Amino acid sequence: MTETKMGTLYGIGLGPGDPELLTLKGYRILQSVPIVAYPKSPDGRCISRSIVADYLKPEQTEIGMDFPFKLAESSQPKYDYWAGVLAEHLAAGQDIAVLCEGDPFFFGTFMYLFNRLSPQFPTEIIPGVSSVMASASMLRTPLTYRNDVFTVLSGILPAEKLTKQLQHTDAAVVMKLGRNFEKVRNVLKDVGLIDRALFVERATTDRQRIVPILEVDPAEVPYFSIIVIPSEWDWAKG
Amino acid sequence: MTETKMGTLYGIGLGPGDPELLTLKGYRILQSVPIVAYPKSPDGRCISRSIVADYLKPEQTEIGMDFPFKLAESSQPKYDYWAGVLAEHLAAGQDIAVLCEGDPFFFGTFMYLFNRLSPQFPTEIIPGVSSVMASASMLRTPLTYRNDVFTVLSGILPAEKLTKQLQHTDAAVVMKLGRNFEKVRNVLKDVGLIDRALFVERATTDRQRIVPILEVDPAEVPYFSIIVIPSEWDWAKG
């Protein structure tokens, strides 16, 4: 009896949204695997799939995974379930690419599959361009110089915590804005950073929008928006 | 008299070192330009060029720019000089790709050219995979979950500042180690993070080396090394 060679689980970082910001390696592996899996939101949207839709092949099997997108105690069973589904394919020797917006290990959902499957199956992570870096590029603002301290914050954090963090960094990015936008903007005003702060929605995608931060309508801020507070440019630095 | 169309300055993020971690967009633009420029160290090495050496074409003109690699008051004249050289080509209508390890706007030297040339010439930034994300991938450790605070620090910072920053973050990366390694490791011991800290040299390159952090010889740490302190994995998080 021959033993079946196990399949490899690939976590592929797709980058921030522009399909061309996928890496050469991600592209090669994506096209080589028989199975492509990705998160599916409750309303059926598959944002990560839409980024690389043009690269997928009709003969590839697709698995849309309905992860819980909100904080809830019930999230573990769903991750267990989908890890189980992927495990069956891997055990049968099929390679799987899991699509990950941005970078697989920088926030996101891939980690929950990785933590469940990597002890049993060969796993490879293909890093990707983070929306952190892409947003600074689209805003045409250098983010960090020399020995700057750089901090990434979630807009979901309480105002007090955001305030403290922003007071002790040279440059920062605030992600996960959406309904948290107004709180974050008020914090930036309070700590005197509002004049340096820049705002971009859906950076690098065909729906990218750059709006002066004081003109943003807090009621219309998508989740995939970012505030960038670049390091202060000082000619003495170079 | 026809006016010459100005050339475009491209800052291309090459990613952390594996040539395949260049983006599709970076690859396309790199192969389309007549001129490729990159930093050259005092001993003649061109690290960024070596990453994409296989993608360059013999007919492309190469410009090796000898930037000052150390903090020195004399750095501005060099940036002025090379900006002037590139400006002549751009004014003559030639596109230029400037090679940038990692991401063009996340530390690095491209910013100094961008700040000098973008007011006059069309400029486009192609973001790249940062060694921050790539190191976590190579160390096979998810970096950040949900609403973690994430901080990037330079090993050049004084111990006191490193200590304070590390005490107020959920996950961190310390770059620019080299001769600063021992100081950083001592700080990690002092703040109780040494057991979580991971070390990688030259992540994703063919000279990558992962060593348990307590076994690293401080005398042999290259500048392109990174310490990753991942967020603490908590099953209750998902």
Coordinates of C-alpha atoms in Angstrom, one line a residue:
Chain A
M1 CA 0.0 0.0 0.0
T2 CA 1.4 3.4 -1.0
E3 CA 1.0 6.2 1.4
T4 CA -0.6 9.3 0.0
K5 CA 1.7 12.4 0.1
M6 CA -0.1 15.1 2.1
G7 CA -1.0 18.3 0.3
T8 CA 0.5 21.7 1.3
L9 CA -1.5 24.5 2.7
Y10 CA -0.4 27.9 1.2
G11 CA -1.4 31.2 2.8
I12 CA -1.1 33.7 0.0
G13 CA -0.9 37.4 0.8
L14 CA -2.7 39.1 -2.1
G15 CA -1.7 42.6 -1.2
P16 CA -4.0 45.6 -0.7
G17 CA -6.4 45.3 -3.6
D18 CA -4.7 46.1 -6.9
P19 CA -4.4 42.6 -8.6
E20 CA -1.0 43.6 -9.9
L21 CA 0.3 44.0 -6.3
L22 CA 0.3 40.2 -5.9
T23 CA 3.8 38.8 -5.8
L24 CA 5.3 36.7 -8.5
K25 CA 5.5 33.9 -6.0
G26 CA 1.9 34.2 -5.0
Y27 CA 0.8 34.3 -8.6
R28 CA 2.8 31.1 -9.4
I29 CA 1.5 29.2 -6.5
L30 CA -2.1 30.4 -7.0
Q31 CA -2.1 29.1 -10.5
S32 CA -0.5 25.7 -9.5
V33 CA -3.0 24.5 -6.9
P34 CA -6.1 22.4 -7.5
I35 CA -8.0 24.1 -4.7
V36 CA -8.5 27.8 -3.8
A37 CA -10.2 28.7 -0.5
Y38 CA -11.2 32.2 0.7
P39 CA -13.4 33.9 3.3
K40 CA -17.0 34.6 2.3
S41 CA -18.9 37.3 4.1
P42 CA -22.5 36.7 5.3
D43 CA -23.9 38.6 2.3
G44 CA -21.9 36.3 -0.1
R45 CA -19.1 38.7 -1.0
C46 CA -15.6 37.3 -1.4
I47 CA -13.3 40.4 -1.4
S48 CA -10.1 38.4 -1.5
R49 CA -11.4 36.3 -4.5
S50 CA -12.4 39.4 -6.3
I51 CA -8.8 40.7 -6.2
V52 CA -7.4 37.7 -8.1
A53 CA -10.5 36.7 -10.0
D54 CA -8.7 37.1 -13.3
Y55 CA -5.9 34.7 -12.3
L56 CA -8.2 31.8 -11.3
K57 CA -8.7 28.9 -13.7
P58 CA -12.0 27.2 -14.4
E59 CA -10.6 23.8 -13.4
Q60 CA -9.7 24.9 -9.9
T61 CA -12.1 23.9 -7.1
E62 CA -13.2 26.9 -5.0
I63 CA -14.1 26.8 -1.4
G64 CA -15.9 29.9 0.1
M65 CA -15.6 29.8 3.8
D66 CA -18.2 31.7 5.8
F67 CA -16.2 32.9 8.8
P68 CA -17.7 35.0 11.5
F69 CA -16.6 38.6 10.7
K70 CA -17.5 40.0 14.0
L71 CA -16.2 39.4 17.5
A72 CA -18.4 36.7 18.9
E73 CA -17.9 33.7 21.2
S74 CA -19.2 31.5 18.5
S75 CA -16.2 32.0 16.1
Q76 CA -14.2 28.9 17.2
P77 CA -16.6 26.3 15.8
K78 CA -16.6 27.9 12.4
Y79 CA -12.8 27.9 12.2
D80 CA -12.8 24.3 13.5
Y81 CA -15.3 23.4 10.8
W82 CA -13.4 24.9 7.9
A83 CA -10.1 23.6 9.1
G84 CA -11.7 20.2 9.0
V85 CA -12.9 20.6 5.5
L86 CA -9.4 21.8 4.3
A87 CA -7.8 18.9 6.3
E88 CA -9.7 16.3 4.3
H89 CA -8.4 17.7 1.0
L90 CA -4.8 18.0 2.4
A91 CA -4.9 14.5 3.7
A92 CA -6.0 13.4 0.2
G93 CA -2.8 15.0 -1.2
Q94 CA -4.3 18.1 -2.6
D95 CA -2.6 21.5 -2.3
I96 CA -4.7 24.4 -1.1
A97 CA -4.2 28.1 -1.6
V98 CA -6.0 30.2 1.0
L99 CA -6.4 33.8 -0.2
C100 CA -5.5 36.5 2.3
E101 CA -6.0 40.2 1.7
G102 CA -2.8 42.1 2.5
D103 CA -0.4 39.8 4.4
P104 CA -1.5 36.5 5.8
F105 CA 0.0 37.0 9.3
F106 CA -0.8 40.7 9.8
F107 CA -4.3 40.7 11.2
G108 CA -6.8 38.8 9.0
T109 CA -8.3 35.3 9.4
F110 CA -5.7 33.0 8.0
M111 CA -3.9 32.7 11.4
Y112 CA -6.9 30.7 12.7
L113 CA -6.6 28.1 10.0
F114 CA -2.8 28.1 10.3
N115 CA -2.9 27.5 14.0
R116 CA -5.2 24.5 13.5
L117 CA -3.7 22.9 10.4
S118 CA 0.1 23.6 10.5
P119 CA 0.8 21.1 13.3
Q120 CA -0.4 18.3 10.9
F121 CA 0.2 19.5 7.4
P122 CA 3.0 21.1 5.4
T123 CA 2.3 24.8 5.4
E124 CA 3.9 27.7 3.6
I125 CA 3.2 31.4 4.1
I126 CA 3.7 33.8 1.1
P127 CA 3.9 37.3 2.6
G128 CA 2.1 40.1 0.8
V129 CA 2.1 43.9 0.5
S130 CA 0.3 45.3 3.5
S131 CA -2.3 48.0 3.1
V132 CA -0.2 49.9 5.7
M133 CA 2.6 50.4 3.1
A134 CA 0.2 50.7 0.2
S135 CA -1.7 53.5 1.8
A136 CA 1.4 55.6 2.3
S137 CA 2.4 55.0 -1.3
M138 CA -1.0 56.0 -2.6
L139 CA -1.0 59.1 -0.4
R140 CA 2.5 59.9 -1.7
T141 CA 3.8 60.3 1.8
P142 CA 7.0 58.7 3.1
L143 CA 6.0 56.9 6.2
T144 CA 9.1 56.5 8.3
Y145 CA 12.7 57.7 8.4
R146 CA 15.9 56.4 10.1
N147 CA 15.0 55.5 13.7
D148 CA 11.4 56.4 13.9
V149 CA 9.0 54.5 16.1
F150 CA 6.1 53.3 14.0
T151 CA 2.8 52.1 15.4
V152 CA -0.2 50.4 13.8
L153 CA -3.4 50.9 15.7
S154 CA -7.0 49.6 15.3
G155 CA -9.7 52.2 15.2
I156 CA -11.8 49.9 17.5
L157 CA -9.5 50.7 20.4
P158 CA -10.9 53.1 23.0
A159 CA -10.1 56.8 22.6
E160 CA -7.9 56.8 25.7
K161 CA -5.7 54.0 24.5
L162 CA -5.4 55.6 21.0
T163 CA -4.4 58.9 22.6
K164 CA -1.7 57.3 24.7
Q165 CA -0.3 55.3 21.8
L166 CA -0.3 58.3 19.4
Q167 CA 1.6 60.4 21.9
H168 CA 4.5 58.0 22.0
T169 CA 5.2 57.3 18.4
D170 CA 6.8 59.1 15.4
A171 CA 4.5 57.7 12.8
A172 CA 1.4 55.7 12.8
V173 CA -1.4 54.1 10.8
V174 CA -4.9 53.6 12.1
M175 CA -6.8 50.7 10.5
K176 CA -10.4 49.4 10.9
L177 CA -12.1 52.7 10.8
G178 CA -15.7 52.4 9.6
R179 CA -17.9 53.5 12.4
N180 CA -14.8 54.4 14.5
F181 CA -13.8 57.2 12.3
E182 CA -15.2 60.1 14.2
K183 CA -13.7 58.9 17.5
V184 CA -10.3 58.5 15.9
R185 CA -10.5 62.0 14.2
N186 CA -11.4 63.5 17.5
V187 CA -8.4 61.9 19.2
L188 CA -6.1 63.2 16.4
K189 CA -7.5 66.7 17.0
D190 CA -6.9 66.4 20.7
V191 CA -3.3 65.2 20.4
G192 CA -2.5 67.8 17.8
L193 CA -1.9 65.4 14.9
I194 CA -4.9 66.3 12.7
D195 CA -2.8 68.5 10.4
R196 CA -0.4 65.7 9.6
A197 CA -3.1 63.0 9.2
L198 CA -4.1 61.7 5.8
F199 CA -7.0 59.5 4.8
V200 CA -7.5 57.0 2.1
E201 CA -10.3 54.5 1.3
R202 CA -9.7 51.2 -0.4
A203 CA -6.1 52.1 -1.4
T204 CA -4.8 50.7 -4.7
T205 CA -8.3 49.4 -5.8
D206 CA -10.3 50.9 -8.6
R207 CA -12.5 52.4 -5.9
Q208 CA -9.7 54.2 -4.2
R209 CA -10.7 57.6 -2.8
I210 CA -8.4 60.1 -1.1
V211 CA -10.3 62.8 0.8
P212 CA -8.9 65.6 3.1
I213 CA -9.4 64.2 6.5
L214 CA -11.4 67.2 7.7
E215 CA -13.9 66.7 4.8
V216 CA -14.6 63.0 5.4
D217 CA -18.2 62.2 6.2
P218 CA -18.0 59.9 9.3
A219 CA -21.3 58.2 8.2
E220 CA -19.7 57.0 4.9
V221 CA -16.4 55.6 6.0
P222 CA -15.8 52.0 4.8
Y223 CA -14.1 49.5 6.9
F224 CA -11.2 49.3 4.5
S225 CA -10.0 52.8 5.1
I226 CA -6.8 54.0 6.6
I227 CA -5.5 57.0 8.4
V228 CA -1.8 57.6 7.9
I229 CA 0.2 59.9 10.2
P230 CA 3.6 60.1 8.5
S231 CA 6.8 60.9 10.3
E232 CA 7.6 64.6 10.2
W233 CA 9.9 65.4 7.4
D234 CA 12.9 67.2 8.7
W235 CA 15.6 68.2 6.2
A236 CA 18.2 67.8 8.9
K237 CA 17.5 64.1 8.7
G238 CA 18.9 63.8 5.2
Chain B
M1 CA 9.4 73.2 -31.3
T2 CA 7.9 70.2 -29.6
E3 CA 8.2 69.9 -25.9
T4 CA 9.8 66.8 -24.6
K5 CA 7.4 64.7 -22.4
M6 CA 9.0 64.3 -19.0
G7 CA 10.0 60.8 -17.8
T8 CA 8.4 59.2 -14.8
L9 CA 10.3 58.4 -11.6
Y10 CA 9.2 55.0 -10.3
G11 CA 10.1 53.9 -6.7
I12 CA 9.8 50.1 -6.9
G13 CA 9.5 48.1 -3.6
L14 CA 11.4 44.9 -4.3
G15 CA 10.4 43.1 -1.1
P16 CA 12.6 41.5 1.5
G17 CA 15.1 39.6 -0.7
D18 CA 13.5 36.6 -2.5
P19 CA 13.3 37.8 -6.1
E20 CA 9.9 36.1 -6.4
L21 CA 8.5 38.4 -3.7
L22 CA 8.6 41.3 -6.2
T23 CA 5.1 42.3 -7.2
L24 CA 3.7 41.7 -10.7
K25 CA 3.5 45.5 -11.1
G26 CA 7.1 46.0 -10.0
Y27 CA 8.2 43.4 -12.4
R28 CA 6.3 44.9 -15.3
I29 CA 7.6 48.4 -14.7
L30 CA 11.1 47.3 -14.0
Q31 CA 11.3 45.6 -17.4
S32 CA 9.7 48.6 -19.2
V33 CA 12.1 51.4 -18.2
P34 CA 15.3 52.4 -20.0
I35 CA 17.1 53.4 -16.8
V36 CA 17.5 51.5 -13.5
A37 CA 19.0 53.2 -10.5
Y38 CA 20.0 51.8 -7.1
P39 CA 22.1 52.5 -4.0
K40 CA 25.6 51.3 -4.0
S41 CA 27.5 50.8 -0.8
P42 CA 31.0 52.2 -0.2
D43 CA 32.5 48.7 -0.9
G44 CA 30.6 48.5 -4.2
R45 CA 27.8 46.2 -3.2
C46 CA 24.3 46.8 -4.6
I47 CA 22.0 44.7 -2.5
S48 CA 18.8 45.9 -4.1
R49 CA 20.2 45.2 -7.6
S50 CA 21.2 41.7 -6.6
I51 CA 17.6 40.9 -5.7
V52 CA 16.4 41.5 -9.2
A53 CA 19.6 40.9 -11.2
D54 CA 17.9 38.1 -13.2
Y55 CA 15.1 40.5 -14.3
L56 CA 17.3 43.2 -15.7
K57 CA 18.0 43.5 -19.4
P58 CA 21.4 44.2 -21.0
E59 CA 20.0 47.2 -22.9
Q60 CA 19.0 49.0 -19.7
T61 CA 21.2 51.8 -18.4
E62 CA 22.2 51.2 -14.8
I63 CA 23.1 54.0 -12.3
G64 CA 24.7 52.9 -9.0
M65 CA 24.3 55.7 -6.5
D66 CA 26.8 55.9 -3.7
F67 CA 24.6 57.2 -0.9
P68 CA 26.1 57.7 2.5
F69 CA 25.0 54.7 4.6
K70 CA 25.8 56.2 7.9
L71 CA 24.4 59.1 9.8
A72 CA 26.5 62.0 8.8
E73 CA 26.0 65.7 8.3
S74 CA 27.4 65.3 4.8
S75 CA 24.5 63.2 3.5
Q76 CA 22.5 66.0 1.9
P77 CA 24.9 66.9 -0.8
K78 CA 25.0 63.3 -2.1
Y79 CA 21.2 63.1 -2.3
D80 CA 21.2 66.5 -4.1
Y81 CA 23.9 65.2 -6.5
W82 CA 22.1 62.0 -7.4
A83 CA 18.7 63.8 -7.6
G84 CA 20.4 66.1 -10.1
V85 CA 21.7 63.2 -12.2
L86 CA 18.2 61.5 -12.3
A87 CA 16.6 64.9 -13.0
E88 CA 18.6 65.2 -16.2
H89 CA 17.3 61.9 -17.5
L90 CA 13.7 62.6 -16.5
A91 CA 13.9 66.0 -18.2
A92 CA 15.1 64.2 -21.3
G93 CA 11.9 62.1 -21.2
Q94 CA 13.5 58.9 -19.8
D95 CA 11.6 56.8 -17.2
I96 CA 13.7 55.7 -14.3
A97 CA 13.1 52.8 -11.9
V98 CA 14.7 53.3 -8.5
L99 CA 15.2 49.9 -6.7
C100 CA 14.1 49.9 -3.1
E101 CA 14.6 46.9 -0.7
G102 CA 11.3 46.2 1.1
D103 CA 8.9 49.1 0.6
P104 CA 10.0 52.4 -0.8
F105 CA 8.3 54.6 1.9
F106 CA 9.1 52.4 4.9
F107 CA 12.5 53.5 6.0
G108 CA 15.1 53.2 3.3
T109 CA 16.7 55.9 1.1
F110 CA 14.1 56.4 -1.7
M111 CA 12.3 59.1 0.3
Y112 CA 15.2 61.4 -0.1
L113 CA 15.0 61.3 -3.9
F114 CA 11.2 61.4 -3.8
N115 CA 11.3 64.6 -1.7
R116 CA 13.7 66.2 -4.1
L117 CA 12.2 65.1 -7.4
S118 CA 8.5 64.6 -7.0
P119 CA 7.7 68.4 -7.0
Q120 CA 9.1 68.6 -10.6
F121 CA 8.5 65.2 -12.2
P122 CA 5.8 62.6 -12.5
T123 CA 6.4 60.0 -9.7
E124 CA 4.9 56.7 -8.9
I125 CA 5.4 54.5 -5.9
I126 CA 5.0 50.8 -6.2
P127 CA 4.7 49.4 -2.6
G128 CA 6.5 46.2 -1.7
V129 CA 6.5 43.4 0.8
S130 CA 8.2 44.7 3.9
S131 CA 10.7 42.5 5.8
V132 CA 8.5 43.1 8.8
M133 CA 5.8 40.9 7.3
A134 CA 8.2 38.5 5.6
S135 CA 10.1 37.8 8.8
A136 CA 6.9 36.7 10.6
S137 CA 6.1 34.5 7.6
M138 CA 9.5 32.9 7.6
L139 CA 9.4 32.4 11.4
R140 CA 6.0 30.8 10.9
T141 CA 4.5 33.0 13.6
P142 CA 1.2 35.0 13.2
L143 CA 2.2 38.6 14.1
T144 CA -1.0 40.4 15.1
Y145 CA -4.6 39.5 15.9
R146 CA -7.8 41.6 16.0
N147 CA -7.1 44.9 17.8
D148 CA -3.5 44.4 18.8
V149 CA -1.2 47.4 18.9
F150 CA 1.8 46.7 16.7
T151 CA 5.1 48.6 16.9
V152 CA 8.2 48.7 14.7
L153 CA 11.4 49.7 16.5
S154 CA 14.9 50.4 15.4
G155 CA 17.6 48.6 17.4
I156 CA 19.6 51.8 17.3
L157 CA 17.3 53.4 19.8
P158 CA 18.6 53.7 23.4
A159 CA 17.7 50.9 25.8
E160 CA 15.4 53.1 27.9
K161 CA 13.3 54.0 24.9
L162 CA 13.1 50.4 23.6
T163 CA 12.0 49.3 27.1
K164 CA 9.2 51.9 27.3
Q165 CA 7.9 51.1 23.8
L166 CA 8.0 47.3 24.3
Q167 CA 6.0 47.7 27.6
H168 CA 3.1 49.4 25.7
T169 CA 2.6 47.2 22.7
D170 CA 1.0 43.8 22.0
A171 CA 3.4 42.8 19.2
A172 CA 6.6 44.3 17.9
V173 CA 9.4 44.0 15.4
V174 CA 12.9 45.3 16.1
M175 CA 14.9 46.1 12.9
K176 CA 18.5 47.4 12.4
L177 CA 20.1 45.0 14.8
G178 CA 23.8 44.4 13.9
R179 CA 25.9 45.8 16.7
N180 CA 22.8 46.7 18.6
F181 CA 21.7 43.1 19.1
E182 CA 23.0 42.6 22.6
K183 CA 21.4 45.8 23.9
V184 CA 18.1 44.7 22.4
R185 CA 18.3 41.2 23.8
N186 CA 19.0 42.6 27.3
V187 CA 16.0 44.8 27.1
L188 CA 13.9 41.9 26.1
K189 CA 15.1 39.9 29.1
D190 CA 14.4 42.9 31.4
V191 CA 10.8 43.4 30.2
G192 CA 10.1 39.7 30.3
L193 CA 9.6 39.2 26.5
I194 CA 12.7 37.1 25.7
D195 CA 10.7 33.8 25.7
R196 CA 8.4 35.2 23.0
A197 CA 11.1 36.8 20.9
L198 CA 12.2 35.1 17.6
F199 CA 15.2 36.0 15.5
V200 CA 15.8 35.7 11.8
E201 CA 18.7 36.9 9.6
R202 CA 18.2 37.9 5.9
A203 CA 14.6 36.6 5.8
T204 CA 13.5 35.0 2.5
T205 CA 17.0 35.2 0.9
D206 CA 19.1 32.2 0.1
R207 CA 21.2 33.1 3.1
Q208 CA 18.3 33.1 5.5
R209 CA 19.2 31.8 9.0
I210 CA 16.8 31.2 11.9
V211 CA 18.6 30.9 15.2
P212 CA 17.1 30.6 18.7
I213 CA 17.5 34.1 20.1
L214 CA 19.4 33.0 23.2
E215 CA 22.0 31.2 21.0
V216 CA 22.7 34.1 18.7
D217 CA 26.3 35.3 18.8
P218 CA 26.1 39.1 19.2
A219 CA 29.3 39.5 17.4
E220 CA 28.0 38.0 14.2
V221 CA 24.6 39.7 13.7
P222 CA 24.1 41.2 10.3
Y223 CA 22.3 44.5 9.9
F224 CA 19.6 42.8 8.0
S225 CA 18.3 40.8 10.9
I226 CA 15.0 41.1 12.7
I227 CA 13.6 40.2 16.1
V228 CA 9.9 39.5 16.0
I229 CA 7.8 39.6 19.2
P230 CA 4.5 38.1 18.0
S231 CA 1.2 38.8 19.7
E232 CA 0.4 36.2 22.4
W233 CA -1.8 33.5 20.9
D234 CA -4.9 33.2 22.9
W235 CA -7.5 30.6 21.9
A236 CA -10.2 32.7 23.3
K237 CA -9.5 35.2 20.5
G238 CA -10.7 32.8 17.9

